[in-house]
Each structure stands twice: as structure tokens, then as C-alpha cells.
Tab-separated table of C-alpha atoms in Angstrom:
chain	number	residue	atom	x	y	z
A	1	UNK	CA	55.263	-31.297	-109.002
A	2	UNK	CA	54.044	-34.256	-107.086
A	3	UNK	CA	53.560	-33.694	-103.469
A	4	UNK	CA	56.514	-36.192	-102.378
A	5	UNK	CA	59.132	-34.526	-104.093
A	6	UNK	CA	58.339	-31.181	-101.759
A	7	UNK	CA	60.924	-30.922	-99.129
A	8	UNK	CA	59.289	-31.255	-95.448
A	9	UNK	CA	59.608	-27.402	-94.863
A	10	UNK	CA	57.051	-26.855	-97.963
A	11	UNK	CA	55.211	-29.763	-97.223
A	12	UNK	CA	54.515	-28.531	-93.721
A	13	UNK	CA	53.445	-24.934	-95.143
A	14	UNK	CA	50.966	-26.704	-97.527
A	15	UNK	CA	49.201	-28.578	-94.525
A	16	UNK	CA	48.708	-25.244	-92.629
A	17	UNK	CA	47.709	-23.446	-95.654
A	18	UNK	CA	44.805	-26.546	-96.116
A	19	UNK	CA	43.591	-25.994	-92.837
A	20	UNK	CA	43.539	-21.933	-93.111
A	21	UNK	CA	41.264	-22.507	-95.986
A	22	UNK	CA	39.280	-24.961	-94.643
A	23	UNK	CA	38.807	-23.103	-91.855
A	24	UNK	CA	38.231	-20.315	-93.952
A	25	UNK	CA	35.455	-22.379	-96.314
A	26	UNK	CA	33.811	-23.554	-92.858
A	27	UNK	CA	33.141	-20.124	-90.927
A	28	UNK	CA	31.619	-18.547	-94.256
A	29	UNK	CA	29.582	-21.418	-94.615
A	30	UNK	CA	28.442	-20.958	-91.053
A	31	UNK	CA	27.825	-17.162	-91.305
A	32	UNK	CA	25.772	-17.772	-94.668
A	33	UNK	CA	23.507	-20.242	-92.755
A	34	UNK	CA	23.260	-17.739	-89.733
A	35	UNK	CA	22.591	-14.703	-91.796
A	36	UNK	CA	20.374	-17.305	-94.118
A	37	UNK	CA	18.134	-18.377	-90.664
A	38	UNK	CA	18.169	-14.716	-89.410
A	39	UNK	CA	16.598	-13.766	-92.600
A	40	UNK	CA	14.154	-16.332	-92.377
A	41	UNK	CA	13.439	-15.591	-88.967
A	42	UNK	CA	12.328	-12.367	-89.223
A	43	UNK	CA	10.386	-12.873	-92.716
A	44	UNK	CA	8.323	-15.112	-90.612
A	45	UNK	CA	7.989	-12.573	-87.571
A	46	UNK	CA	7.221	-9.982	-90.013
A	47	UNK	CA	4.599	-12.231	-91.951
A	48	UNK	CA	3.060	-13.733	-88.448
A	49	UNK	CA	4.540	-17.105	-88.405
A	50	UNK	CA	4.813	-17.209	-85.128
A	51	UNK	CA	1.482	-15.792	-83.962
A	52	UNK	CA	-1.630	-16.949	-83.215
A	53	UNK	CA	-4.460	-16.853	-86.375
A	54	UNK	CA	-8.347	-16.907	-85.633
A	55	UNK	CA	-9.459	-18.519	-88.870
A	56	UNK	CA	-12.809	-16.607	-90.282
A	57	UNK	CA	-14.936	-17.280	-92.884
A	58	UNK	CA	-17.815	-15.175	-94.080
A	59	UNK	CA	-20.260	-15.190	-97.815
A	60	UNK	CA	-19.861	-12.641	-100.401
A	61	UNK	CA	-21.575	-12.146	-103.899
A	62	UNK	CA	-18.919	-12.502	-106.160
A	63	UNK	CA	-15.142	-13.235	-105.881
A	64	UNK	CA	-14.392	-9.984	-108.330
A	65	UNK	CA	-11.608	-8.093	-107.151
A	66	UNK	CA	-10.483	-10.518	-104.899
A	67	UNK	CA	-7.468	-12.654	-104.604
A	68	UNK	CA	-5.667	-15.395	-102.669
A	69	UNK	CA	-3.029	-13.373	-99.956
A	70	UNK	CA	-4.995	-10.171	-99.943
A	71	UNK	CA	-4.345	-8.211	-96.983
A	72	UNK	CA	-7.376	-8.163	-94.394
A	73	UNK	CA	-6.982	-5.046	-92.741
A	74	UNK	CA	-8.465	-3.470	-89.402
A	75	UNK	CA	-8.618	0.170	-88.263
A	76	UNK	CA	-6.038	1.091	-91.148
A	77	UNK	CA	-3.718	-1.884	-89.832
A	78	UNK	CA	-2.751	-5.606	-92.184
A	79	UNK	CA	-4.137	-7.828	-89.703
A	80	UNK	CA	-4.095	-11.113	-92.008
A	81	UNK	CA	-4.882	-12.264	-95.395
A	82	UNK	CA	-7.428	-13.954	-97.518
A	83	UNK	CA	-6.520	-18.125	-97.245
A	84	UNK	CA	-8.912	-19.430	-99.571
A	85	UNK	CA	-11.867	-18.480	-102.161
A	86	UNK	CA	-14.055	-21.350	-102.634
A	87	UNK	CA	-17.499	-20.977	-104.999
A	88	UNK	CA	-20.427	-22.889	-103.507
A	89	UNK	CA	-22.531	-25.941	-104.533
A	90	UNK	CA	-25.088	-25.095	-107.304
A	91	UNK	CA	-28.020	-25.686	-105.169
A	92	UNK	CA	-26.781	-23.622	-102.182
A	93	UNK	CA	-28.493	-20.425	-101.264
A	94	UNK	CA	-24.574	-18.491	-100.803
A	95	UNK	CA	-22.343	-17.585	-104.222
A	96	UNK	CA	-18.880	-17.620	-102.832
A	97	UNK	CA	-17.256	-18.744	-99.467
A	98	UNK	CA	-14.367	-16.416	-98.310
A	99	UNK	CA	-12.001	-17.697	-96.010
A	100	UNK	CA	-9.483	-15.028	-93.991
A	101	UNK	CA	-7.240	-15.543	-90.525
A	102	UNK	CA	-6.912	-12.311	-88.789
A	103	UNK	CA	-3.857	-12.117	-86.101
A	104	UNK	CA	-2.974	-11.924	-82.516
A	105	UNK	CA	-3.999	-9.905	-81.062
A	106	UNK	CA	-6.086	-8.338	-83.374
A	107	UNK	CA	-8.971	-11.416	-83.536
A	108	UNK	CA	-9.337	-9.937	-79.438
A	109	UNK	CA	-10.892	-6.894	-80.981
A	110	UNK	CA	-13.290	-8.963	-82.706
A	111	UNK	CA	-17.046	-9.086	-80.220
A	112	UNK	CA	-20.456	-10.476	-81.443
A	113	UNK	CA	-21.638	-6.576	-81.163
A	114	UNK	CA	-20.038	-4.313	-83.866
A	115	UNK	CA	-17.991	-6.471	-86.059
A	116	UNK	CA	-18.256	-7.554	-89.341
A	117	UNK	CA	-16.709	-7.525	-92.467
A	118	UNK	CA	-16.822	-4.954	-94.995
A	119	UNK	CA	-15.887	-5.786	-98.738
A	120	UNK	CA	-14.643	-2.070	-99.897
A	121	UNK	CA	-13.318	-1.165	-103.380
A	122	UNK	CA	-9.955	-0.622	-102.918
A	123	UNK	CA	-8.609	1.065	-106.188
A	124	UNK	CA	-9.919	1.405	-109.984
A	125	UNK	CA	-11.747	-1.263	-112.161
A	126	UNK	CA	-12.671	-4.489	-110.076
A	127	UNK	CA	-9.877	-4.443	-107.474
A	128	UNK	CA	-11.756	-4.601	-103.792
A	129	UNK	CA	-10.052	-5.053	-100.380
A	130	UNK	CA	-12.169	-6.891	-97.486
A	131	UNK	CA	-11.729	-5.136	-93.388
A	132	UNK	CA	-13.162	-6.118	-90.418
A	133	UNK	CA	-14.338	-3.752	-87.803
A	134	UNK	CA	-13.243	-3.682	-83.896
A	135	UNK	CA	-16.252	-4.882	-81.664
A	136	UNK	CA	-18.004	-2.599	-79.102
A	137	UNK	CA	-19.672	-4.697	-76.559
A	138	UNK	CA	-20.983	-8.647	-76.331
A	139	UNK	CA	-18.606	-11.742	-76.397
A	140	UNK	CA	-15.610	-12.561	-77.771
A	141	UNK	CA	-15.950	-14.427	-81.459
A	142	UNK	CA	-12.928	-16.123	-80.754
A	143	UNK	CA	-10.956	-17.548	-77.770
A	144	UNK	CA	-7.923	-19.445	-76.991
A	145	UNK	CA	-9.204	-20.442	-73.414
A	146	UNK	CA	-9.895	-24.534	-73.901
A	147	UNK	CA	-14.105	-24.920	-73.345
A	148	UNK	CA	-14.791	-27.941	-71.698
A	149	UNK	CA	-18.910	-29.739	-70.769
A	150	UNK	CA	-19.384	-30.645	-67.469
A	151	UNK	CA	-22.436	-31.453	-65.459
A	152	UNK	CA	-23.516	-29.794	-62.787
A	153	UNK	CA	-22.247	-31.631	-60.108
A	154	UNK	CA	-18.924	-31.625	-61.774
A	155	UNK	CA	-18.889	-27.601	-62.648
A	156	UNK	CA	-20.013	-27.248	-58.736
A	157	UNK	CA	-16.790	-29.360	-57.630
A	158	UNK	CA	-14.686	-27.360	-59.963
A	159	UNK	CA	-15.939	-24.188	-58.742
A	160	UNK	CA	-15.310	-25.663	-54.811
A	161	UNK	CA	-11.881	-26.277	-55.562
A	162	UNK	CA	-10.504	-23.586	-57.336
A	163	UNK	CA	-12.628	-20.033	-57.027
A	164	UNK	CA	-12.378	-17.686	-59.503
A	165	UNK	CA	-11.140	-20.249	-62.051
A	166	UNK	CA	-14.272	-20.855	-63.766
A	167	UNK	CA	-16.627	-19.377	-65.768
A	168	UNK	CA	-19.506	-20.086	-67.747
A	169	UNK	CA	-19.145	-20.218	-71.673
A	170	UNK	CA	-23.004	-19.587	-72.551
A	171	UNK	CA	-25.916	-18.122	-71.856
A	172	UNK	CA	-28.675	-20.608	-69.623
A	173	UNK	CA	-32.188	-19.694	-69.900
A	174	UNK	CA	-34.719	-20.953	-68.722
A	175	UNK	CA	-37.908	-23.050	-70.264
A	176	UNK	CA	-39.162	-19.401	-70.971
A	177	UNK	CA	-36.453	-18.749	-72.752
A	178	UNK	CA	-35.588	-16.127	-70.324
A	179	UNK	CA	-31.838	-15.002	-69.554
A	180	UNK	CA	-30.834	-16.677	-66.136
A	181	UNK	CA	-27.247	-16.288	-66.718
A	182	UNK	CA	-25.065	-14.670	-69.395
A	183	UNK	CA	-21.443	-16.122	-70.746
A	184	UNK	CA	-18.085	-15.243	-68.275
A	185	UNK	CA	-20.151	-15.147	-65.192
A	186	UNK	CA	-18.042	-16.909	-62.508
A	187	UNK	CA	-19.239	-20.670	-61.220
A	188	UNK	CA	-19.600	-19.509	-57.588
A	189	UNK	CA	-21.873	-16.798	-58.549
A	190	UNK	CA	-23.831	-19.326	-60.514
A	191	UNK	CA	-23.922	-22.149	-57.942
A	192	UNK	CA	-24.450	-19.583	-54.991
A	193	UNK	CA	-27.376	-20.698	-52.552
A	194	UNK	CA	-29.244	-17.309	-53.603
A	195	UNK	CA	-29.345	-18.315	-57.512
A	196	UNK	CA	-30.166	-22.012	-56.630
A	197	UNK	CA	-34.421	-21.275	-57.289
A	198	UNK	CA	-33.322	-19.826	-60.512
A	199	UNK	CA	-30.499	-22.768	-61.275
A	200	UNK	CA	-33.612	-25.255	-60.457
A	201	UNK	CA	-35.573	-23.499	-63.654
A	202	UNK	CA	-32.734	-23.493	-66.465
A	203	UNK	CA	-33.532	-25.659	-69.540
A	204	UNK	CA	-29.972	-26.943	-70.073
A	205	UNK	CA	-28.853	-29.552	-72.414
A	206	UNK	CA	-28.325	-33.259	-71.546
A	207	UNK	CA	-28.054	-31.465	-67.901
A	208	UNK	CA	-24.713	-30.472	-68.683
A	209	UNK	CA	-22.750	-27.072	-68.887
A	210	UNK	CA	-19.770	-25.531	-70.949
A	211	UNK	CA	-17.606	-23.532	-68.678
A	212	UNK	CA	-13.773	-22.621	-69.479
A	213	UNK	CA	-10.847	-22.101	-67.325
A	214	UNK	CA	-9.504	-18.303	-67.112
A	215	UNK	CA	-6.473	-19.532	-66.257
A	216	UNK	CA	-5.459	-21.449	-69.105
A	217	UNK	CA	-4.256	-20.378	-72.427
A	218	UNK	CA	-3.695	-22.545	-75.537
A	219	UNK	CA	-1.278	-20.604	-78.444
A	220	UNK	CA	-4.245	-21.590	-81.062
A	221	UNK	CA	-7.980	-20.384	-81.553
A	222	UNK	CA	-9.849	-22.929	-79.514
A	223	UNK	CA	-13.619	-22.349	-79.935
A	224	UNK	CA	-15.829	-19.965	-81.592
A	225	UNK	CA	-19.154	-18.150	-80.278
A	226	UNK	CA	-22.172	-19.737	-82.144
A	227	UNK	CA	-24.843	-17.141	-81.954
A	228	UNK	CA	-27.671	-19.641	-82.811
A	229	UNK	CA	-27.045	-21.764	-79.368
A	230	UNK	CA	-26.015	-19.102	-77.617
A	231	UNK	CA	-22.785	-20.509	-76.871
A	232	UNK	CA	-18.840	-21.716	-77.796
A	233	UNK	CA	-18.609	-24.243	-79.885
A	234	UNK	CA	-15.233	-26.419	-79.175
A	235	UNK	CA	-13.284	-26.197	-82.361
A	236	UNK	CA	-12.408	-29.800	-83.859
A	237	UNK	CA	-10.971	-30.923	-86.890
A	238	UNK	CA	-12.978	-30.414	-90.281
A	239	UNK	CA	-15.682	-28.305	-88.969
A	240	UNK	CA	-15.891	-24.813	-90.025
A	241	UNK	CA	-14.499	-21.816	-88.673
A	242	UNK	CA	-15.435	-18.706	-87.188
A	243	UNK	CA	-18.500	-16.958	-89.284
A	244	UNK	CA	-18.981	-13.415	-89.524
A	245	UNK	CA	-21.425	-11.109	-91.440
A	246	UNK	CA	-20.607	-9.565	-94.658
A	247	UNK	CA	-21.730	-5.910	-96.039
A	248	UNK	CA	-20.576	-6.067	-99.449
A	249	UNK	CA	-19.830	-2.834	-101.471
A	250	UNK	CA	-20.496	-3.612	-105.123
A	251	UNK	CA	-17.412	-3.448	-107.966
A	252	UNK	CA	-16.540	-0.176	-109.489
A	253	UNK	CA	-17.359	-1.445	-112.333
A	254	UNK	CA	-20.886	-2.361	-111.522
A	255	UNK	CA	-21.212	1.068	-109.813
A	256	UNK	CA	-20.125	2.809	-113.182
A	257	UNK	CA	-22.710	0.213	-115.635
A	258	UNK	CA	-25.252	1.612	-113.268
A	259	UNK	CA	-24.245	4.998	-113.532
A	260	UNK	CA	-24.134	4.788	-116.881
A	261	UNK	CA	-27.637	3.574	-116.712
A	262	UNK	CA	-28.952	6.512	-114.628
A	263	UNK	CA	-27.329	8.474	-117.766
A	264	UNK	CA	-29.258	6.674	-120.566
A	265	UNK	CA	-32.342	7.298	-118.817
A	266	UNK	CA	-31.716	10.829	-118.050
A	267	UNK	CA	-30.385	11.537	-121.277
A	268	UNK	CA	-33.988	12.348	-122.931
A	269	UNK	CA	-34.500	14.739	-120.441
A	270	UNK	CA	-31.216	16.175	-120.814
A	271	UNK	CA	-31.898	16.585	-124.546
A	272	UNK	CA	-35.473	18.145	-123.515
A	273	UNK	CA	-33.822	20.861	-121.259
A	274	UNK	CA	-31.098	21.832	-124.202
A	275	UNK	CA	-34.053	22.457	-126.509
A	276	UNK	CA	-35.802	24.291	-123.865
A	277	UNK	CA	-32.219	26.424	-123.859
A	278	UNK	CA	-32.089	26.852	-127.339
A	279	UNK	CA	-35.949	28.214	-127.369
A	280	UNK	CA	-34.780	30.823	-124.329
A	281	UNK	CA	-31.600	31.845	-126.706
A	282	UNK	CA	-33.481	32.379	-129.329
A	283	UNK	CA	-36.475	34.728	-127.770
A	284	UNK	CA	-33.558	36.330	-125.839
A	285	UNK	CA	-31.742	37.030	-129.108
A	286	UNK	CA	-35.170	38.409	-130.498
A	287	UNK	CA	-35.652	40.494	-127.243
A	288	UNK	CA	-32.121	41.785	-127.774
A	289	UNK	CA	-32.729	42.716	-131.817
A	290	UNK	CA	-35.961	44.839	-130.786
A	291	UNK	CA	-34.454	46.361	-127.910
A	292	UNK	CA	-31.810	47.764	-130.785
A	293	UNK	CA	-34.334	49.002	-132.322
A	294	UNK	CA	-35.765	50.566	-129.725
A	295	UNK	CA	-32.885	52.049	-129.046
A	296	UNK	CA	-32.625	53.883	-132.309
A	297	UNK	CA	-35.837	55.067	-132.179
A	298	UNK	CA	-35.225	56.976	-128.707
A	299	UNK	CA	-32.347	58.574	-129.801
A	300	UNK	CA	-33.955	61.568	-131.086
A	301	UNK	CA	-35.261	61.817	-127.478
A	302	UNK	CA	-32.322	61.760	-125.980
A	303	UNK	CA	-30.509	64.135	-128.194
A	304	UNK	CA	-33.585	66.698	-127.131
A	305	UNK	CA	-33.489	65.510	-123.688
A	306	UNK	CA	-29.746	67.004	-123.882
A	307	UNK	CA	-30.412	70.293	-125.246
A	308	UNK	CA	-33.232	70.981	-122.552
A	309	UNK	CA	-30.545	69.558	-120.068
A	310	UNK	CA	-28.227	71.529	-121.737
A	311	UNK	CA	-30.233	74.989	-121.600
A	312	UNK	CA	-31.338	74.004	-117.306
A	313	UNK	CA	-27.680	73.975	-116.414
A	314	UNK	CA	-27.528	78.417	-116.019
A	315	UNK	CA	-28.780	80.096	-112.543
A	316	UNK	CA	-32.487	80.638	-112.798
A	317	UNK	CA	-32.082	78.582	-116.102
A	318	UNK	CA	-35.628	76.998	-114.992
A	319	UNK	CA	-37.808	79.747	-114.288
A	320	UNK	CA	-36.523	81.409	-117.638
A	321	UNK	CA	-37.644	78.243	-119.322
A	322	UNK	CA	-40.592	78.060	-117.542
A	323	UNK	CA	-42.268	81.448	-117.342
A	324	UNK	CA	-40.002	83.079	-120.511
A	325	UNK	CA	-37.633	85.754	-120.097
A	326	UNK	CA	-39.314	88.406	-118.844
A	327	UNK	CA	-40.602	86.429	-115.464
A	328	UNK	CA	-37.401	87.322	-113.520
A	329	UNK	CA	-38.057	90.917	-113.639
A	330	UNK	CA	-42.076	90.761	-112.653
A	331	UNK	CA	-41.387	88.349	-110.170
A	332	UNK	CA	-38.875	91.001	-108.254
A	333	UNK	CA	-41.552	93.745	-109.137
A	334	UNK	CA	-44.239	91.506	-107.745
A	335	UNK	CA	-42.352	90.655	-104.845
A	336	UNK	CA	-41.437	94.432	-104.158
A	337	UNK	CA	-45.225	95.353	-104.491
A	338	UNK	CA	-46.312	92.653	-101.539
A	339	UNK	CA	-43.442	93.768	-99.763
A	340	UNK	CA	-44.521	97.501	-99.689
A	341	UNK	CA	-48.299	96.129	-99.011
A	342	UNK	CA	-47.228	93.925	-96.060
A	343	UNK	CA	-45.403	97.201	-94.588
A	344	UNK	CA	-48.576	99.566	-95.674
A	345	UNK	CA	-50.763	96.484	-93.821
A	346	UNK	CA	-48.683	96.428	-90.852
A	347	UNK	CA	-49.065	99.924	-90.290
A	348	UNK	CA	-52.773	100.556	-90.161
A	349	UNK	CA	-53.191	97.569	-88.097
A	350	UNK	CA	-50.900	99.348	-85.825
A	351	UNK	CA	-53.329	102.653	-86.021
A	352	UNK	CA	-56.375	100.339	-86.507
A	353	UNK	CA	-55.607	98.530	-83.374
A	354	UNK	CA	-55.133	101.754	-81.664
A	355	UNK	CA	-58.522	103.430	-82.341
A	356	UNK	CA	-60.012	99.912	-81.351
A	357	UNK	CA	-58.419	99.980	-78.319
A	358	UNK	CA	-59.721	103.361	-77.650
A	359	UNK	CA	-63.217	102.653	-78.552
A	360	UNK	CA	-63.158	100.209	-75.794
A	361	UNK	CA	-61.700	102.362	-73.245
A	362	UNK	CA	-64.644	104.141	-74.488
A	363	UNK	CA	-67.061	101.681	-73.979
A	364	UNK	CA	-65.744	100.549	-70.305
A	365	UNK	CA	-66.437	104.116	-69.185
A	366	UNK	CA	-70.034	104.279	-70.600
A	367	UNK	CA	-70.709	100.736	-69.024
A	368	UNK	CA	-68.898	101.867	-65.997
A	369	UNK	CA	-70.961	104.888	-65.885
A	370	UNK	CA	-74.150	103.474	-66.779
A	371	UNK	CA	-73.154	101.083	-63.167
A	372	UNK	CA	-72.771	104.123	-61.446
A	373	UNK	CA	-75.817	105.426	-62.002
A	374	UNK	CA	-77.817	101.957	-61.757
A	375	UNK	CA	-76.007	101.675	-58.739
A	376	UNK	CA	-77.131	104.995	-57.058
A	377	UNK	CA	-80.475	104.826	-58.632
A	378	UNK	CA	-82.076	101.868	-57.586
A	379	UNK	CA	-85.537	102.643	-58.807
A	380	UNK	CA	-84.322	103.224	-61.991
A	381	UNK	CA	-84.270	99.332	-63.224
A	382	UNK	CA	-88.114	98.914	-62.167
A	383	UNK	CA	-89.038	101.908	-63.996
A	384	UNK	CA	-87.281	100.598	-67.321
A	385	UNK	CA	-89.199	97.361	-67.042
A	386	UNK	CA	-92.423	99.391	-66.239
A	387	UNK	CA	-92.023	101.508	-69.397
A	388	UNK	CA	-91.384	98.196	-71.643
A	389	UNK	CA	-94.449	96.744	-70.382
A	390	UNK	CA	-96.352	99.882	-70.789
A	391	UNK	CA	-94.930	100.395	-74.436
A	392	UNK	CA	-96.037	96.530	-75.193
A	393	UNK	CA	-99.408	96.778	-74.321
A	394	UNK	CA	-100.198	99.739	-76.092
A	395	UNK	CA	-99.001	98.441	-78.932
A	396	UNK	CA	-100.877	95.370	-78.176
A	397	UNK	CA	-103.542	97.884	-77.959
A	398	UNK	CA	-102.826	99.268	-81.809
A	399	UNK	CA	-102.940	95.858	-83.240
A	400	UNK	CA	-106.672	95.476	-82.065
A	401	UNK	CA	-108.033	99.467	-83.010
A	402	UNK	CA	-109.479	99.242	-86.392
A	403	UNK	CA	-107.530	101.660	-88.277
A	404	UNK	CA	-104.384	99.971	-87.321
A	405	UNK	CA	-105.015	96.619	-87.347
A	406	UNK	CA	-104.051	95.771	-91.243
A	407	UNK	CA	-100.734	97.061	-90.826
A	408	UNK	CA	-100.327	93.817	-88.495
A	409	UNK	CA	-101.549	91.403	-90.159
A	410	UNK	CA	-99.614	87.875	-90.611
A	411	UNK	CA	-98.226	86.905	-94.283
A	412	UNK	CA	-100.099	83.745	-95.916
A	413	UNK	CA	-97.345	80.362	-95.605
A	414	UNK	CA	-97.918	76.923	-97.010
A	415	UNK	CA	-97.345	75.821	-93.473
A	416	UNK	CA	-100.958	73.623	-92.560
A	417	UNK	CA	-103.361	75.188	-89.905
A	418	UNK	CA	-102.481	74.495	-86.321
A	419	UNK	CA	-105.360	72.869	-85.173
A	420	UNK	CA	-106.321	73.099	-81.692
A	421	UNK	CA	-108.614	70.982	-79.323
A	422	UNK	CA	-111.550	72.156	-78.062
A	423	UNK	CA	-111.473	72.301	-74.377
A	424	UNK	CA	-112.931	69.577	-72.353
A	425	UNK	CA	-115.944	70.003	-70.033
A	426	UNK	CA	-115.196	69.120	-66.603
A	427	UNK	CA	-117.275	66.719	-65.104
């Protein structure tokens, strides 16, 4: 039905019911491009859109395993992603250039002392994962503070008007190449009237210094520490960016070609030691064949061994076996015989010991008498010694009378003749 033939009551309805759905059409659309942006929004939070990236690059061996948007990770944590995988010039003394950004604020953990990046297989066959390591002491790889080169005259001015600001962004030695001053130490320290002998001796470059503000914070990596002039290099566009060492972990799969290497070589040996084996089976099986035969051949002995085992078991079973039967019976009657002697031999040495008591009870009244009597009888002494005299000189006396004297002669002995000196004359 066209729309003029609709009476103005229908007509009106139809214009509301337009704008209901246009209406309608328009807030949908704008919650689809809100929900749309908040989605996008937070894909980019989540992936680190919005954060600051240090861009690193470092030299590996080969590019196996490794793939454009790899995580980078830190201490167990994504901290960025591989950005680019470039092979190097022929003539170039590096393979393959490996280019990574690590995030805020992981890049601060990053020092000149401790970190590096370590190319780890991450998996089976030739999948590998790269990590850097947190810093422990030095400078900071990476900074977002702006580095600026001043003279001296200029850093001095700077340092005048706003202390604490500055700080130095290298290390000044002197013509010695001796440390003077070391990176972050503060301007006023440096131009201080003490330091001033030791400013006077610095071997600086074109008389100029880098120095940075503290202060001042860009929301992109700025400069880089170069470790070969001992300072930051001021990032600009083109150059390269921050370099750090590699310690690469070879593939799996090289890992396993080498083990299976190692195997091929050991593998004569291997087959040496198995015929060793089978030498020691066999003389153990030949071992264990006589020792069967051995053991039939002792079984006669044991089956003896039994029945003398067999006739020891009875009381008194080994004397019987022993001495014979009758052993029992002389060894009581033997036993009762020394018995009856001990008790036979106990008595008379009871009597014995009597009678030789009383024979010297005996004795101690003869010598007790024979005291007495020396005792009251004092003469009696000298008249014994007079009569042995008397009775040795008269036989003395016999030896010399001529009827008596061969009954005293001296027996013949082989013994030689005592010879005796002749006396000396006296002068």
C-alpha cells in the first residue's frame, strides 16, 4: 500500500516506529565499536603496546629452532619477543644476527655485569627459546634519560644551576688510562675544588663530556652503554641497537648426532665387554658342572658323616665310640681306685706330718740342750777346737810315717803339672 493512502494516525505510528529502529540500529552500532575498541585496548595492554621496548640485538650460530614472535623470557617471565632474524654478509666473521625488544620495566634489570642471553632448547627436535638474565652490579645497558655532550665549562654551569640534576654518563680516565671518575657520579662532585688536580689530568674527548639529566624521562630507550668507549652512546636513527653477549646451547638434535657418535665409538668396546661376559658365563657354567660332580662324589661322605652323627647323638655316645664299650665301666673303676688312693694319701700325710713334727720337737730340745750346756760350760768350745786340731795333725802325722803313707797317696789326672816359680833371691 503506498505510503499516501495511510491515514495520518498510521502514518504518524510509522515515523515513530523509523526512529525506534534507528535509534535502535545506532546504539548497537555504538556498543559494537565500544566493545570492538575495548577489545583492542586491552590486546594491546596485554601484548605491550603501550610500553616502553629496549631494542637488543645479539649473534648466534644458527637460526635453528628459532622463529619470528618467539617469546624472550626473563626469570620465568615473557618479557618480549624475537623482531627480526637476519643471516649475515658472507665475508662477516658472525652467522646470524638476532634481533629481540625486551619490556618496561624489565630492560631496568638488564646491567653490563651479569646479563646476557642464553639460547636454551626449549622442547624436542630443533625448537630453542632465547632468555636473558637480570644484572647484578655495573651500569644500566639501557636508559630512557636523554644523554647530552657538553664541555666543561658548560657541564660546570649546568651543575651551578641546578645541583643534583646532573650526572656523568661515562667513565673519564686519565692519559694513564686510570679511572678518575665512574658513570652516575654527580657534576658537583666532579667539578668540586678537591677533584680539580685530578679533573686537570683526564684525557677527554674533543674536551667535551656526556652527562644526562636525572630528572628527565623520555617514554623510549634513548641511549645504550657501549662497553668499548666506556660510555652511552645517544641512540639515532639507523644505527644499531643495544648488543649483548650470547651463550648458545646447541640443538637437540646436534646434541643427539653427537651422542650418537659417542655410541659408535663406544660400541667396539661394548661388543669387547659382552664377549668378555660370555667367556665368564661360560667358565662359570663349567665351574657349576664340576661342582655337580663334586657333589656326587661326596655324597657317600655325607651319608657316613650321618651315621657317625647319628650314633654321637646318645649320653656318653662319644666316649663309647671312642674308647669301645667297656671304657665306661674302667673309667668309674679307675676313678674309684684314685679316689680311695687320694683318701689313703691324705691320711699318712696326716700321720707323716705328725711324726715330722715330733722329730723336730725332738731336735729343738737336743739343740736347746746342747745351748744349755755350751752355755754353762764355757771351756767346752775351746776344748772341741783343741781336739780337732790335735786329731788333724796327727793325722797329718800318719800321712808322712812310712807304713802309712801309701794309703794317702793322690790318684793320677790328665790335669797338667802345676808349675811353680822358684823363689826369688832378695837383693
Amino acid at each position: 500500500m503506498p505510503l499516501q493512502d495511510l491515514t495520518p494516525q498510521l502514518r504518524t505510528r510509522l515515523n515513530k516506529m523509523e526512529r525506534a529502529v534507528g535509534w535502535f540500529v545506532f546504539l548497537a552500532t555504538m556498543l559494537l565499536l565500544v566493545g570492538f575498541g575495548y577489545y583492542i585496548y586491552h590486546a594491546a595492554e596485554r601484548k605491550g603496546w603501550f610500553k616502553i621496548k629496549a631494542p637488543f640485538f645479539t649473534y648466534v650460530q644458527s637460526s635453528a629452532g628459532l622463529n619470528r614472535g618467539d617469546p624472550v623470557m626473563m626469570m620465568g617471565f615473557q618479557v618480549g619477543e624475537i623482531t627480526k632474524i637476519t643471516p649475515m654478509p658472507p665475508r662477516d666473521r658472525h652467522n646470524v644476527k638476532l634481533d629481540f625488544d625486551v619490556q618496561d620495566n624489565y630492560f631496568r634489570y638488564l646491567w653490563t655485569d651479569g646479563s646476557y642471553v642464553k639460547i636454551n632448547a626449549a622442547g624436542f627436535l630443533d625448537k630453542r627459546q632465547v632468555e636473558v638474565t637480570r644484572g647484578t652490579n655495573g651500569y644500566a645497558i639501557v636508559v630512557t634519560q636523554p644523554v647530552s655532550i657538553h664541555t666543561l665549562d658548560e657541564a660546570r654551569s649546568l651543575a651551578t644551576a641546578a645541583p643534583g640534576h646532573w650526572q656523568l654518563a661515562q667513565d673519564i680516565f686519565d692519559t694513564n688510562s686510570n679511572l678518575l671518575f665512574h658513570a652516575y657520579a654527580r657534576l658537583e662532585q666532579v667539578f668540586s675544588e678537591t677533584n680539580a688536580s685530578l679533573l686537570a689530568t683526564a684525557n677527554l674527548e674533543s674536551n667535551s663530556i656526556y652527562i644526562y639529566d636525572n630528572t628527565v624521562n623520555r617514554n623510549q630507550i634513548v641511549a645504550s652503554w657501549d662497553g668499548r668507549v666506556r660510555r652511552y652512546k645517544i641512540f639515532a636513527p639507523g644505527d644499531d641497537t643495544a648488543w649483548l653477549r650470547a651463550v648458545e646451547t646447541p640443538p637437540v638434535s646436534d646434541q643427539l648426532q653427537a651422542m650418537v657418535g659417542q655410541v659408535q665409538a663406544a660400541l667396539p668396546a661394548i661388543l669387547a665387554l659382552t664377549n668378555k661376559l660370555t667367556a665368564v658365563l661360560e667358565n662359570a657354567a663349567n665351574a657349576t658342572s664340576n661342582l655337580n660332580v663334586t657333589i656326587v662324589g661326596a655324597q657317600p661322605l655325607i651319608t657316613n658323616f650321618t651315621a657317625i652323627s647319628g650314633e654321637l647323638r646318645g649320653p656318653g655316645a662319644l666316649g663309647a665310640w671312642v674308647l669301645g664299650t667297656n671304657a665306661p665301666f674302667q673309667l668309674e673303676q679307675a676313678l674309684t681306685n684314685a679316689n680311695t688312693l687320694l683318701v689313703n694319701v691324705d691320711t699318712n700325710l696326716n700321720h707323716l706330718t705328725d711324726q715330722i713334727g715330733q722329730t723336730l720337737d725332738n731336735l729343738a730340745s737336743i739343740t736347746s740342750n746342747l745351748n744349755v750346756q755350751v752355755q754353762a760350760n764355757s771351756n767346752l768350745l775351746w776344748g772341741i777346737s783343741k781336739t780337732v786340731t790335735d786329731s788333724d795333725t796327727f793325722i797329718q802325722g800318719l800321712k808322712h810315717h812310712w807304713l802309712l803313707r801309701s794309703a794317702f797317696k793322690a790318684k793320677a789326672t790328665n790335669a797338667p803339672p802345676v808349675k811353680t816359680q822358684p823363689p826369688t833371691k832378695a837383693k
